[in-house]
C-alpha atoms as an extended CHARMM CRD file, in Angstrom:
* protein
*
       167  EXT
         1         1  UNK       CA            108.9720000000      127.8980000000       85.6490000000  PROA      1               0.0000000000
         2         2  UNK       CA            109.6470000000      124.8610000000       87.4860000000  PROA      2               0.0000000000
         3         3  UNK       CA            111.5570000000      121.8340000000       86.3790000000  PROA      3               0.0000000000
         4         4  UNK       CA            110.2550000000      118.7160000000       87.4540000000  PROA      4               0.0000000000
         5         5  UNK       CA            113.7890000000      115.5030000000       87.2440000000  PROA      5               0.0000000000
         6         6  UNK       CA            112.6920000000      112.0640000000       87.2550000000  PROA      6               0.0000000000
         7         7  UNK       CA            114.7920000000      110.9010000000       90.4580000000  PROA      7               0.0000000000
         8         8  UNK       CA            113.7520000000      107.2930000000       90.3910000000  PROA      8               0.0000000000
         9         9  UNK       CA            110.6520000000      105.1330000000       89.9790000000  PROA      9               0.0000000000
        10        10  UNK       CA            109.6250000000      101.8420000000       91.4410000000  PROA      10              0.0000000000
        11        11  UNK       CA            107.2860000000       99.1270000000       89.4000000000  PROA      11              0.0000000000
        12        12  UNK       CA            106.5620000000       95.9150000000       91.2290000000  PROA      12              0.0000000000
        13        13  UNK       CA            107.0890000000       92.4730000000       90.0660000000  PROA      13              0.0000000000
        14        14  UNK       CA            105.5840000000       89.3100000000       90.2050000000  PROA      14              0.0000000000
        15        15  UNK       CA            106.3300000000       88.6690000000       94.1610000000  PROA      15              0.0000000000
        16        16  UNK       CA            104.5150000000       91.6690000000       95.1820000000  PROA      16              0.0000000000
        17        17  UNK       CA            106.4760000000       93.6740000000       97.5970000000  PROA      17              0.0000000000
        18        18  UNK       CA            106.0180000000       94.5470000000      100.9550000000  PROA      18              0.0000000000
        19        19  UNK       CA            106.6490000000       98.2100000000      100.7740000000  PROA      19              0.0000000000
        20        20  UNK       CA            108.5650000000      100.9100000000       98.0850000000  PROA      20              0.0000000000
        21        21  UNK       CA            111.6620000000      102.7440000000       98.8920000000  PROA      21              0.0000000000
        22        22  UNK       CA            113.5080000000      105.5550000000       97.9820000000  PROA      22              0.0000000000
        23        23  UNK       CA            116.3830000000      106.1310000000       99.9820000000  PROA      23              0.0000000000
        24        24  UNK       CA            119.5710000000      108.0630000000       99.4020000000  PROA      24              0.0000000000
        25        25  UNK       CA            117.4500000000      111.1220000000       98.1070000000  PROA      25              0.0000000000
        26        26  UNK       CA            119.5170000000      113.8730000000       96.4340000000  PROA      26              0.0000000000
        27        27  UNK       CA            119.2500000000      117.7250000000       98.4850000000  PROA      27              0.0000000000
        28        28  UNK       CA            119.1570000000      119.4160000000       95.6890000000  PROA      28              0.0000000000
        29        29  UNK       CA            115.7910000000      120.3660000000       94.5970000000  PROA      29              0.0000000000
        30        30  UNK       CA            113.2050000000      122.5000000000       96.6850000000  PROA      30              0.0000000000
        31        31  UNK       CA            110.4690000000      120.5960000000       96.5030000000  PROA      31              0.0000000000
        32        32  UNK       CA            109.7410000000      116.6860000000       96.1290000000  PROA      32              0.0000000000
        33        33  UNK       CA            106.6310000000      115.1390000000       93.8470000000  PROA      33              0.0000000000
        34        34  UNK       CA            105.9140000000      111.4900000000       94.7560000000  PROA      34              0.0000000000
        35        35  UNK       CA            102.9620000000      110.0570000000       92.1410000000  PROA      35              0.0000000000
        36        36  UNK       CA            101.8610000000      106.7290000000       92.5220000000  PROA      36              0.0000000000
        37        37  UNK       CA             99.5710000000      103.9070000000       91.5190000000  PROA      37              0.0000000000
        38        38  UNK       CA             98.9230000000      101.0900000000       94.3140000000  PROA      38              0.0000000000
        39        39  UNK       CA             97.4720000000       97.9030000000       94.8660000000  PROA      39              0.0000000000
        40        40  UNK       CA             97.6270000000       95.7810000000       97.6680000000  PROA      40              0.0000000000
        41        41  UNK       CA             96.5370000000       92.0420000000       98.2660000000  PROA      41              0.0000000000
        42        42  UNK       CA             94.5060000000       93.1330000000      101.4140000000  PROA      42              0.0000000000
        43        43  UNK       CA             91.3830000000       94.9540000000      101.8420000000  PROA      43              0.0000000000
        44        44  UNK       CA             92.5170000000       98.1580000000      103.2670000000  PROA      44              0.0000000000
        45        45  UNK       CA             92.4080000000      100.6420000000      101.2670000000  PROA      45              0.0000000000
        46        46  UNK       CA             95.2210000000      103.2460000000      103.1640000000  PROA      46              0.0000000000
        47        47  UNK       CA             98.9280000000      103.9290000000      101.8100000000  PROA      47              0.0000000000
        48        48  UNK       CA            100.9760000000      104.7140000000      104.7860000000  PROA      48              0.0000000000
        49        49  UNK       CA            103.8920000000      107.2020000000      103.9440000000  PROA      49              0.0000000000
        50        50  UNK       CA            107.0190000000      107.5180000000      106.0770000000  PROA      50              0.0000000000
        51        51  UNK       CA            109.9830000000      109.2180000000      105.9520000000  PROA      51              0.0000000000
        52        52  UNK       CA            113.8140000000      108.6350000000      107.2170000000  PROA      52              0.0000000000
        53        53  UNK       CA            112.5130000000      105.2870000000      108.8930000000  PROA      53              0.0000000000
        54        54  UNK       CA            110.8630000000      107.4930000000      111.5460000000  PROA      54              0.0000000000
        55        55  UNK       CA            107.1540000000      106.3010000000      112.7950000000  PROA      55              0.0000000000
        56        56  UNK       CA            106.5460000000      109.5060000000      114.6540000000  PROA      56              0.0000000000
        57        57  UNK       CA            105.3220000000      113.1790000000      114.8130000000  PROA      57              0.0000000000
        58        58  UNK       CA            103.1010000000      113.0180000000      111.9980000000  PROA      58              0.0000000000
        59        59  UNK       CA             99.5920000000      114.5800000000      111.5330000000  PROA      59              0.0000000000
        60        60  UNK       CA             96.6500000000      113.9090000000      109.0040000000  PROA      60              0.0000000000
        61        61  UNK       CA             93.7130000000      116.0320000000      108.5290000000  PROA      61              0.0000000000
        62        62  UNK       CA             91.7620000000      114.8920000000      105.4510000000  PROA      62              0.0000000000
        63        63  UNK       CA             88.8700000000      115.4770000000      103.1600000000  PROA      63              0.0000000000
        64        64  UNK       CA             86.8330000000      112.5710000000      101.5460000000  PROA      64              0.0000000000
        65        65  UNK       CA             84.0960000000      111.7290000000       99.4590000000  PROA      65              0.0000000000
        66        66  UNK       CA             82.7870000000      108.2650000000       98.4400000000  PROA      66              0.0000000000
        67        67  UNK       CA             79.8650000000      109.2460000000       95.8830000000  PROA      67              0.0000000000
        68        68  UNK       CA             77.6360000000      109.1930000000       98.6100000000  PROA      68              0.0000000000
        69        69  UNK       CA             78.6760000000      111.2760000000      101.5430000000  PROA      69              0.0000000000
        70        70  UNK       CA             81.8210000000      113.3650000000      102.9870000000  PROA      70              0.0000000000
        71        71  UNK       CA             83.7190000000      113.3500000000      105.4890000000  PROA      71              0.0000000000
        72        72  UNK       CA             86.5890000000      115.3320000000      107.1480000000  PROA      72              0.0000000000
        73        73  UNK       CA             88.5750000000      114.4450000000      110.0040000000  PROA      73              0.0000000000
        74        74  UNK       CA             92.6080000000      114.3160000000      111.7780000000  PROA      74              0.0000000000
        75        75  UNK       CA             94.6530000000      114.0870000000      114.5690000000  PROA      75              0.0000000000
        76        76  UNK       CA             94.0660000000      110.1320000000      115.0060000000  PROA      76              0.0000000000
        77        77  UNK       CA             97.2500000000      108.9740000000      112.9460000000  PROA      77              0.0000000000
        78        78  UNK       CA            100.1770000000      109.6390000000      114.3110000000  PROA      78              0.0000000000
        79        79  UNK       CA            102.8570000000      107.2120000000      112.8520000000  PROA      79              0.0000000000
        80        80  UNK       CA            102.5520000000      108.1040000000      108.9540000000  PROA      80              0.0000000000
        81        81  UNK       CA            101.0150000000      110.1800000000      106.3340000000  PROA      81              0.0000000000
        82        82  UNK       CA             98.2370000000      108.5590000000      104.7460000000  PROA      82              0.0000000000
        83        83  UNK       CA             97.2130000000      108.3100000000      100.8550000000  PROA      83              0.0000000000
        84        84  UNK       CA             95.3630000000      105.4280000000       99.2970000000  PROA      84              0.0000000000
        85        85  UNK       CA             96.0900000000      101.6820000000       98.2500000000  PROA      85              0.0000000000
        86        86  UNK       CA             92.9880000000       99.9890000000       97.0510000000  PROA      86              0.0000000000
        87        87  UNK       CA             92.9880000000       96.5580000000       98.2740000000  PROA      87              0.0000000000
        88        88  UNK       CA             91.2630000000       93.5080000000       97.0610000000  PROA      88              0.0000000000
        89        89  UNK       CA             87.3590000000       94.4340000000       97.7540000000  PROA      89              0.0000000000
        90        90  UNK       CA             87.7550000000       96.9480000000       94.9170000000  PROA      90              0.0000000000
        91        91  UNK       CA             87.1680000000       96.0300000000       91.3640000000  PROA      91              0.0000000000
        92        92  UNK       CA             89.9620000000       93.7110000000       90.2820000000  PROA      92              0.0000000000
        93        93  UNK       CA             92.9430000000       95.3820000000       88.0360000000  PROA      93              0.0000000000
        94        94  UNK       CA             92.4510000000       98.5070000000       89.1580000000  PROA      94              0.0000000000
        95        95  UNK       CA             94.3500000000      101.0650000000       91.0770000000  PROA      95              0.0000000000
        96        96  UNK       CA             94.3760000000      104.1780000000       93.3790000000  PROA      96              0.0000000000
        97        97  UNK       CA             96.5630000000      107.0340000000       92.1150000000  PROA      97              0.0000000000
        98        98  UNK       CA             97.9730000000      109.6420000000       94.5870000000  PROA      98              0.0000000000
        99        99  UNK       CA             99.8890000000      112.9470000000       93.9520000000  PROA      99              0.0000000000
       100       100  UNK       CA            102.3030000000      113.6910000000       97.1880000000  PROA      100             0.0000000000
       101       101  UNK       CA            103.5690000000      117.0400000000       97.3380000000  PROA      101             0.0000000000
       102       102  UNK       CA            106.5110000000      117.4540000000       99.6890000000  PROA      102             0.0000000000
       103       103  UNK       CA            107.7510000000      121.5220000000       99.9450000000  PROA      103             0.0000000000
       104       104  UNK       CA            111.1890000000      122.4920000000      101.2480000000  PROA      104             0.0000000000
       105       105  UNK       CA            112.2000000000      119.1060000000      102.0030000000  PROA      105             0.0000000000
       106       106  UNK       CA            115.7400000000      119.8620000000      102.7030000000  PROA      106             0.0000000000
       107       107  UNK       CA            114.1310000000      122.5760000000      105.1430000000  PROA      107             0.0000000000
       108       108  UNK       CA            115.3830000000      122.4040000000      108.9330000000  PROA      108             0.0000000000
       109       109  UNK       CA            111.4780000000      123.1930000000      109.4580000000  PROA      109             0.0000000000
       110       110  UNK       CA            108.5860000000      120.7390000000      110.0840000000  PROA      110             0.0000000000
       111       111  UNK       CA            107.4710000000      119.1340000000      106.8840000000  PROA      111             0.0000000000
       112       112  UNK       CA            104.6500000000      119.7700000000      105.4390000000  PROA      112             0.0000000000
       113       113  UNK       CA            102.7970000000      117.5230000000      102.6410000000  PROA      113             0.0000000000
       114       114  UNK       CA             99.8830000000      117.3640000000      100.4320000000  PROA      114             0.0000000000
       115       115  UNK       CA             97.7410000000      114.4610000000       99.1840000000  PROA      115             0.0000000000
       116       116  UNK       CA             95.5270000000      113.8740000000       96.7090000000  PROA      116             0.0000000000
       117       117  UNK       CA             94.6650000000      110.6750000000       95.4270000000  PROA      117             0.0000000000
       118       118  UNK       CA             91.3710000000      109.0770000000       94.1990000000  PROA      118             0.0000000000
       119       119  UNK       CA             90.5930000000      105.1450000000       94.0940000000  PROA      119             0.0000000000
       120       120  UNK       CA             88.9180000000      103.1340000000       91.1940000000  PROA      120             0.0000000000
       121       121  UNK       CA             86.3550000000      101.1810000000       91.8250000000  PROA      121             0.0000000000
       122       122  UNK       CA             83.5710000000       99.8380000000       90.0100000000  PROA      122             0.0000000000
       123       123  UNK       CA             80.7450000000       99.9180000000       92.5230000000  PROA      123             0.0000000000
       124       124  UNK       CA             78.9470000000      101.9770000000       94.4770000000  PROA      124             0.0000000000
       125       125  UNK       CA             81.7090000000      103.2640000000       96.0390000000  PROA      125             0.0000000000
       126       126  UNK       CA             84.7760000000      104.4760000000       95.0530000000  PROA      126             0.0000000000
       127       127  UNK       CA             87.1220000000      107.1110000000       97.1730000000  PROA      127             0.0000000000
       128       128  UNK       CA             88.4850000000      110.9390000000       96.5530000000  PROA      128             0.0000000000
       129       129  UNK       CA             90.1860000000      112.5880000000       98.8570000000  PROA      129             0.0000000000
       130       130  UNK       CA             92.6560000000      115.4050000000       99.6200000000  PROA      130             0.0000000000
       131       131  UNK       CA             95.0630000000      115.7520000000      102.7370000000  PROA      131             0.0000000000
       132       132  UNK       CA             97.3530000000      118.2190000000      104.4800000000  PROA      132             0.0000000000
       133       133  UNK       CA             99.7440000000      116.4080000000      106.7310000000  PROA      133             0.0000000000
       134       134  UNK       CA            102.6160000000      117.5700000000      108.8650000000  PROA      134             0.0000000000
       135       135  UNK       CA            105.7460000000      115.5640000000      109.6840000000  PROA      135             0.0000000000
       136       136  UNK       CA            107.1030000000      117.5030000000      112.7320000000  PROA      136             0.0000000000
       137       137  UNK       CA            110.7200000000      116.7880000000      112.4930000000  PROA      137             0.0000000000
       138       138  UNK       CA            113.4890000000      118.9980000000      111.6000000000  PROA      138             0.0000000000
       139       139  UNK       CA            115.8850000000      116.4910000000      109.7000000000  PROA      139             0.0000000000
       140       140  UNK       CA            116.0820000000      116.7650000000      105.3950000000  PROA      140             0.0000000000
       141       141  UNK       CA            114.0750000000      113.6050000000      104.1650000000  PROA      141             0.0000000000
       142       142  UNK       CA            116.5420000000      111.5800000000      102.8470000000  PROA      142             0.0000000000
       143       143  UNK       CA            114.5470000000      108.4940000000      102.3040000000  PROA      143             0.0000000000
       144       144  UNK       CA            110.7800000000      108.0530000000      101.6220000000  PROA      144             0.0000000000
       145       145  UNK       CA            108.9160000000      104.5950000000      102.4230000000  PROA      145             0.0000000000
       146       146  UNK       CA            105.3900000000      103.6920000000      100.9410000000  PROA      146             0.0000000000
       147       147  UNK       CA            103.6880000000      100.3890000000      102.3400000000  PROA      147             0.0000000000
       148       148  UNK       CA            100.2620000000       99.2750000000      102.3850000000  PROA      148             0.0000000000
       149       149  UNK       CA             98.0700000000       99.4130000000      104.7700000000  PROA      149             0.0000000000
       150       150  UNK       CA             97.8190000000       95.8030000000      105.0730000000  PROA      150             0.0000000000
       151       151  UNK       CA             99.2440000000       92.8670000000      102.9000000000  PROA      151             0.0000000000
       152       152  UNK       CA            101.8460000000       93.4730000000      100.4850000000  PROA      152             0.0000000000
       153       153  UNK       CA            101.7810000000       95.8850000000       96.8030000000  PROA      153             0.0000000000
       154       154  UNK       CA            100.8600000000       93.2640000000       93.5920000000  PROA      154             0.0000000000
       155       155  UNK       CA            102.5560000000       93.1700000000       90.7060000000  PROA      155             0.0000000000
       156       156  UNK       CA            102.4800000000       96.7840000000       88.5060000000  PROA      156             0.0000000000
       157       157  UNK       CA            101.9770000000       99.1220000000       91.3540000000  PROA      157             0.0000000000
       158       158  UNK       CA            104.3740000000      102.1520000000       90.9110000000  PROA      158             0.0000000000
       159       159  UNK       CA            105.9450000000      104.7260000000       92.4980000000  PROA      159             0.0000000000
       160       160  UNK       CA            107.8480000000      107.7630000000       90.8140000000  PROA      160             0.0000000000
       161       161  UNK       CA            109.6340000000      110.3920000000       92.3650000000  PROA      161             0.0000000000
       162       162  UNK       CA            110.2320000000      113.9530000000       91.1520000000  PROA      162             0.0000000000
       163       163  UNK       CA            112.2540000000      116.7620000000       92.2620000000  PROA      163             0.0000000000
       164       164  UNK       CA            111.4320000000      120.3900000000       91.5200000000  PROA      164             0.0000000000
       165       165  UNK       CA            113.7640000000      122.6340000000       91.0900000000  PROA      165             0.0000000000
       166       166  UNK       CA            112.2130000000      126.3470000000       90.7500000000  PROA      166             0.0000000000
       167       167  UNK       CA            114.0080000000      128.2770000000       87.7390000000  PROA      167             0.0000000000
């Protein structure tokens, strides 16, 4: 059964913050979990992941629904994995939530990663989604960065990372 340690979490403050960090990552799980609740002071509605401070060799293919059509598509992103930060032409106090798998992270392999994340909106249209991405780099991610697609993260946003250790 796998064990899922609280490695640190991130909630932001009054000021807002321009992106979330978690460097100095511990190698000593198999598998990373990053959960998180965003809001940004733009209206973008894209989380852009990166990892080690690197802005290359990533891919995106993704599946999405808005409640009134679908759409899949990838290859067009190339500088971070995407997941979602609802921005300020969604429904006010509310939030997009996004579960980030991350296997074999201390891996010499290319990493691969999972999204799913949903937004909230109270309108016509609101967002699902999943994602495989692919972060073609053989280094051990030793630091994950979360910033929004445009503005800055308001106040209660979060971030929480897990590692998994399998038992």
């Amino acid at each position: 059964m796998p064990t899922y340690t609280l490695i640190s979490s991130v909630t932001v403050g009054s000021g807002g913050a321009a992106n979330i960090q978690f460097a100095s990552i511990p190698q000593t799980y198999t598998d990373l979990v990053l959960l998180t609740s965003l809001r940004d002071d733009a209206g973008s509605f894209t989380g852009q992941i990166t990892f080690n401070n690197s802005t290359t060799s990533y891919s995106n293919r993704y599946l999405r629904g808005n409640g009134a059509s679908a759409s899949s598509a990838g290859g067009s992103v190339t500088t971070y994995i995407e997941s979602f930060s609802v921005g300020s032409t969604f429904t006010a106090n509310t939030f997009s939530n996004n579960y980030v798998y991350i296997p074999n992270y201390t891996s010499s392999n290319n990493k691969s990663v999972s999204v799913d994340g949903v937004t909230e909106n109270n309108a016509t249209t609101a967002y699902g989604e999943i994602l495989a991405g692919l972060w073609s780099n053989s280094a051990a991610i030793t630091e994950i960065d979360i910033a929004a697609g445009a503005g800055s993260f308001v106040q209660y946003s979060t971030a929480y990372l897990y590692g998994i250790s399998n038992a």
